[in-house]
């Protein structure tokens, strides 16, 4: 069967290197289990109970595109949810 | 033993420091001014890309009525809403159908085959916690 290639284009939003945000998560994840955190440039911008409040707070501080993470506990993960 | 050497170039190298999951930063874009940057877990055993319900709310995507798609898991099933949007990863983007969990207790984002893996070439060296990514036509 002949398959067509997927249509992929350069992103319309600027690519942001999240390496420093990943490093922050690796170092601090256990302190924020169950919370939403907003990260930018390797720093915590805000943390809270809901994604909406965390994102709005970040944008009020002038950070339009924080990385939003719902921090999970460190139990092993399986795709077999429920 | 014959071993064929096989090399394939990738444009992007991604290090994931969390050894428990292959986490990838993605941008969900619902229109030109509405987008959100979140973390997704790569799951090659998952058919779809499934995001938390709260992600839809951040994108002003309404999830009205009964969820129309049932997803099977190892231990049961759950319901999701399918919506078309743009997914951006490592500087690439494409328009696809992704799914949002009906249940608010679904607390993670899954990057599965349809809508994610079928749009990119992926190489994985899990021992080094490194994912390589490129386009089919690179």
CSV table of C-alpha atoms in Angstrom, one decimal:
chain,number,residue,atom,x,y,z
A,1,UNK,CA,0.0,0.0,0.0
A,2,UNK,CA,1.4,3.4,-1.0
A,3,UNK,CA,1.2,5.9,1.9
A,4,UNK,CA,1.4,9.6,1.5
A,5,UNK,CA,3.8,11.5,3.7
A,6,UNK,CA,2.2,13.4,6.6
A,7,UNK,CA,1.8,17.2,6.1
A,8,UNK,CA,4.3,18.8,8.5
A,9,UNK,CA,5.3,22.5,8.3
A,10,UNK,CA,7.6,24.9,10.2
A,11,UNK,CA,5.8,25.9,13.4
A,12,UNK,CA,3.8,29.1,13.5
A,13,UNK,CA,4.9,29.6,17.1
A,14,UNK,CA,8.5,30.2,18.1
A,15,UNK,CA,10.3,27.1,19.3
A,16,UNK,CA,11.4,27.4,22.9
A,17,UNK,CA,14.2,25.2,24.2
A,18,UNK,CA,12.8,23.7,27.5
A,19,UNK,CA,16.0,22.1,28.7
A,20,UNK,CA,16.3,24.3,31.7
A,21,UNK,CA,12.6,23.8,32.6
A,22,UNK,CA,13.2,20.0,32.4
A,23,UNK,CA,16.2,20.4,34.7
A,24,UNK,CA,14.0,22.4,37.2
A,25,UNK,CA,11.4,19.6,37.1
A,26,UNK,CA,14.0,16.9,37.7
A,27,UNK,CA,15.2,18.7,40.8
A,28,UNK,CA,11.9,19.9,42.2
A,29,UNK,CA,9.2,17.6,41.0
A,30,UNK,CA,8.7,15.9,44.3
A,31,UNK,CA,7.8,19.1,46.1
A,32,UNK,CA,4.9,19.9,43.8
A,33,UNK,CA,3.1,16.6,43.4
A,34,UNK,CA,-0.6,17.2,42.5
A,35,UNK,CA,0.0,20.9,41.7
A,36,UNK,CA,0.1,22.7,38.4
A,37,UNK,CA,3.4,24.6,37.8
A,38,UNK,CA,4.3,27.1,35.2
A,39,UNK,CA,8.0,27.2,34.3
A,40,UNK,CA,10.1,29.5,32.1
A,41,UNK,CA,13.8,29.7,31.6
A,42,UNK,CA,14.5,27.2,34.3
A,43,UNK,CA,12.5,29.0,37.0
A,44,UNK,CA,9.2,28.5,38.7
A,45,UNK,CA,6.8,31.2,37.6
A,46,UNK,CA,3.8,30.1,39.5
A,47,UNK,CA,2.2,27.0,41.1
A,48,UNK,CA,-1.3,26.3,42.1
A,49,UNK,CA,-4.3,24.0,42.1
A,50,UNK,CA,-5.6,24.8,38.6
A,51,UNK,CA,-4.1,25.2,35.2
A,52,UNK,CA,-6.1,28.3,34.5
A,53,UNK,CA,-5.0,30.2,37.6
A,54,UNK,CA,-1.3,29.3,37.0
A,55,UNK,CA,-1.4,30.3,33.4
A,56,UNK,CA,-3.2,33.6,34.1
A,57,UNK,CA,-0.8,34.5,36.8
A,58,UNK,CA,2.2,33.8,34.5
A,59,UNK,CA,0.7,36.0,31.7
A,60,UNK,CA,0.0,38.8,34.2
A,61,UNK,CA,3.7,38.7,35.0
A,62,UNK,CA,4.5,39.1,31.3
A,63,UNK,CA,5.4,35.5,30.5
A,64,UNK,CA,3.1,34.5,27.7
A,65,UNK,CA,4.3,31.0,27.1
A,66,UNK,CA,5.3,29.2,30.3
A,67,UNK,CA,5.6,25.4,30.2
A,68,UNK,CA,2.5,24.2,32.1
A,69,UNK,CA,3.0,20.9,34.0
A,70,UNK,CA,0.6,18.9,36.1
A,71,UNK,CA,3.1,17.3,38.4
A,72,UNK,CA,2.5,13.6,39.0
A,73,UNK,CA,3.7,11.4,41.8
A,74,UNK,CA,6.6,9.1,41.1
A,75,UNK,CA,4.6,5.9,40.8
A,76,UNK,CA,5.5,3.9,37.7
A,77,UNK,CA,3.4,4.8,34.7
A,78,UNK,CA,1.4,2.5,32.5
A,79,UNK,CA,-0.9,3.5,29.6
A,80,UNK,CA,-3.5,1.1,31.0
A,81,UNK,CA,-5.3,3.9,32.7
A,82,UNK,CA,-8.2,3.2,35.1
B,1,UNK,CA,26.0,-12.9,12.3
B,2,UNK,CA,25.2,-10.4,9.6
B,3,UNK,CA,24.4,-6.9,10.8
B,4,UNK,CA,23.4,-4.2,8.5
B,5,UNK,CA,24.6,-0.8,9.3
B,6,UNK,CA,21.7,1.6,9.3
B,7,UNK,CA,22.1,5.3,9.8
B,8,UNK,CA,19.4,7.9,9.8
B,9,UNK,CA,19.9,11.6,10.4
B,10,UNK,CA,17.7,13.5,12.8
B,11,UNK,CA,17.3,17.2,13.1
B,12,UNK,CA,16.6,17.4,16.8
B,13,UNK,CA,18.0,15.7,19.9
B,14,UNK,CA,15.9,15.8,23.1
B,15,UNK,CA,17.2,14.8,26.5
B,16,UNK,CA,14.5,13.8,29.0
B,17,UNK,CA,15.9,13.8,32.5
B,18,UNK,CA,13.0,12.1,34.1
B,19,UNK,CA,14.0,8.4,33.9
B,20,UNK,CA,10.4,7.3,34.6
B,21,UNK,CA,8.8,8.8,31.5
B,22,UNK,CA,9.7,10.0,28.0
B,23,UNK,CA,8.4,13.5,28.4
B,24,UNK,CA,8.2,15.9,25.5
B,25,UNK,CA,7.3,19.6,25.4
B,26,UNK,CA,4.4,20.3,23.0
B,27,UNK,CA,2.4,23.3,22.0
B,28,UNK,CA,-1.4,23.0,21.5
B,29,UNK,CA,-2.7,25.6,19.2
B,30,UNK,CA,-6.4,26.2,18.7
B,31,UNK,CA,-6.2,29.4,16.7
B,32,UNK,CA,-3.6,32.0,15.8
B,33,UNK,CA,-3.7,33.6,19.3
B,34,UNK,CA,-4.7,30.8,21.5
B,35,UNK,CA,-2.1,28.2,22.5
B,36,UNK,CA,-0.6,26.5,25.5
B,37,UNK,CA,2.7,24.8,26.2
B,38,UNK,CA,2.4,21.5,28.0
B,39,UNK,CA,4.3,18.4,28.7
B,40,UNK,CA,3.3,15.1,27.0
B,41,UNK,CA,4.4,11.5,27.8
B,42,UNK,CA,5.3,9.5,24.7
B,43,UNK,CA,3.3,6.2,24.7
B,44,UNK,CA,3.9,4.0,21.7
B,45,UNK,CA,1.2,1.6,22.9
B,46,UNK,CA,-1.5,4.3,22.8
B,47,UNK,CA,-3.5,4.8,19.6
B,48,UNK,CA,-4.3,8.4,20.2
B,49,UNK,CA,-2.9,11.7,21.6
B,50,UNK,CA,-5.0,12.3,24.7
B,51,UNK,CA,-4.8,15.5,26.8
B,52,UNK,CA,-6.2,16.5,30.2
B,53,UNK,CA,-9.6,18.1,30.1
B,54,UNK,CA,-8.2,21.3,31.5
B,55,UNK,CA,-6.0,21.7,28.4
B,56,UNK,CA,-9.2,22.1,26.4
B,57,UNK,CA,-10.4,24.8,28.8
B,58,UNK,CA,-7.1,26.7,28.4
B,59,UNK,CA,-7.6,26.6,24.6
B,60,UNK,CA,-11.3,27.8,24.8
B,61,UNK,CA,-12.4,24.5,23.3
B,62,UNK,CA,-15.8,23.5,24.5
B,63,UNK,CA,-16.4,19.9,25.5
B,64,UNK,CA,-20.2,19.8,25.4
B,65,UNK,CA,-22.5,16.8,25.6
B,66,UNK,CA,-21.4,13.2,25.9
B,67,UNK,CA,-17.9,12.2,24.9
B,68,UNK,CA,-18.2,10.4,21.6
B,69,UNK,CA,-15.2,8.1,21.6
B,70,UNK,CA,-14.4,5.2,23.9
B,71,UNK,CA,-10.8,4.2,24.5
B,72,UNK,CA,-9.8,0.8,25.7
B,73,UNK,CA,-7.1,0.3,28.3
B,74,UNK,CA,-5.6,-2.8,29.9
B,75,UNK,CA,-8.1,-2.7,32.7
B,76,UNK,CA,-11.2,-1.1,31.2
B,77,UNK,CA,-12.1,1.9,29.1
B,78,UNK,CA,-12.8,5.6,29.3
B,79,UNK,CA,-14.3,8.3,27.1
B,80,UNK,CA,-12.7,11.1,25.2
B,81,UNK,CA,-13.7,14.0,23.0
B,82,UNK,CA,-12.0,14.3,19.6
B,83,UNK,CA,-11.1,17.8,18.4
B,84,UNK,CA,-9.0,19.1,15.5
B,85,UNK,CA,-6.2,21.5,16.4
B,86,UNK,CA,-2.6,22.2,15.6
B,87,UNK,CA,0.2,20.4,17.4
B,88,UNK,CA,3.7,22.0,17.5
B,89,UNK,CA,6.8,20.0,18.5
B,90,UNK,CA,10.4,20.9,18.2
B,91,UNK,CA,9.7,23.7,15.7
B,92,UNK,CA,7.4,21.6,13.5
B,93,UNK,CA,3.6,21.7,13.4
B,94,UNK,CA,0.7,19.9,11.8
B,95,UNK,CA,-3.1,19.9,12.1
B,96,UNK,CA,-4.6,16.7,13.5
B,97,UNK,CA,-7.3,15.3,15.7
B,98,UNK,CA,-6.4,15.0,19.3
B,99,UNK,CA,-8.5,13.8,22.2
B,100,UNK,CA,-9.4,15.3,25.5
B,101,UNK,CA,-10.3,13.1,28.5
B,102,UNK,CA,-13.9,13.4,29.7
B,103,UNK,CA,-12.9,12.7,33.3
B,104,UNK,CA,-11.2,15.5,35.2
B,105,UNK,CA,-9.2,12.9,37.1
B,106,UNK,CA,-7.3,12.0,33.9
B,107,UNK,CA,-4.2,13.9,35.0
B,108,UNK,CA,-1.6,13.6,32.2
B,109,UNK,CA,-1.1,14.1,28.5
B,110,UNK,CA,-0.4,11.2,26.2
B,111,UNK,CA,1.4,11.3,22.9
B,112,UNK,CA,0.4,8.2,21.0
B,113,UNK,CA,0.6,6.9,17.4
B,114,UNK,CA,-2.2,8.7,15.5
B,115,UNK,CA,-1.5,12.5,15.5
B,116,UNK,CA,2.0,12.3,16.8
B,117,UNK,CA,4.2,9.2,16.0
B,118,UNK,CA,2.7,9.0,12.5
B,119,UNK,CA,4.0,12.6,11.7
B,120,UNK,CA,7.6,12.2,12.7
B,121,UNK,CA,10.6,9.9,12.5
B,122,UNK,CA,11.6,9.1,16.1
B,123,UNK,CA,14.7,7.4,17.4
B,124,UNK,CA,15.0,6.4,21.0
B,125,UNK,CA,18.1,5.6,23.1
B,126,UNK,CA,16.4,5.1,26.5
B,127,UNK,CA,19.6,4.2,28.3
B,128,UNK,CA,20.8,7.7,27.6
B,129,UNK,CA,17.4,9.2,28.0
B,130,UNK,CA,17.6,10.7,24.6
B,131,UNK,CA,15.0,11.0,21.9
B,132,UNK,CA,15.9,11.9,18.3
B,133,UNK,CA,13.3,13.5,16.1
B,134,UNK,CA,13.1,14.4,12.4
B,135,UNK,CA,10.8,14.7,9.4
B,136,UNK,CA,10.2,12.0,6.9
B,137,UNK,CA,11.4,14.2,4.0
B,138,UNK,CA,14.6,15.5,5.7
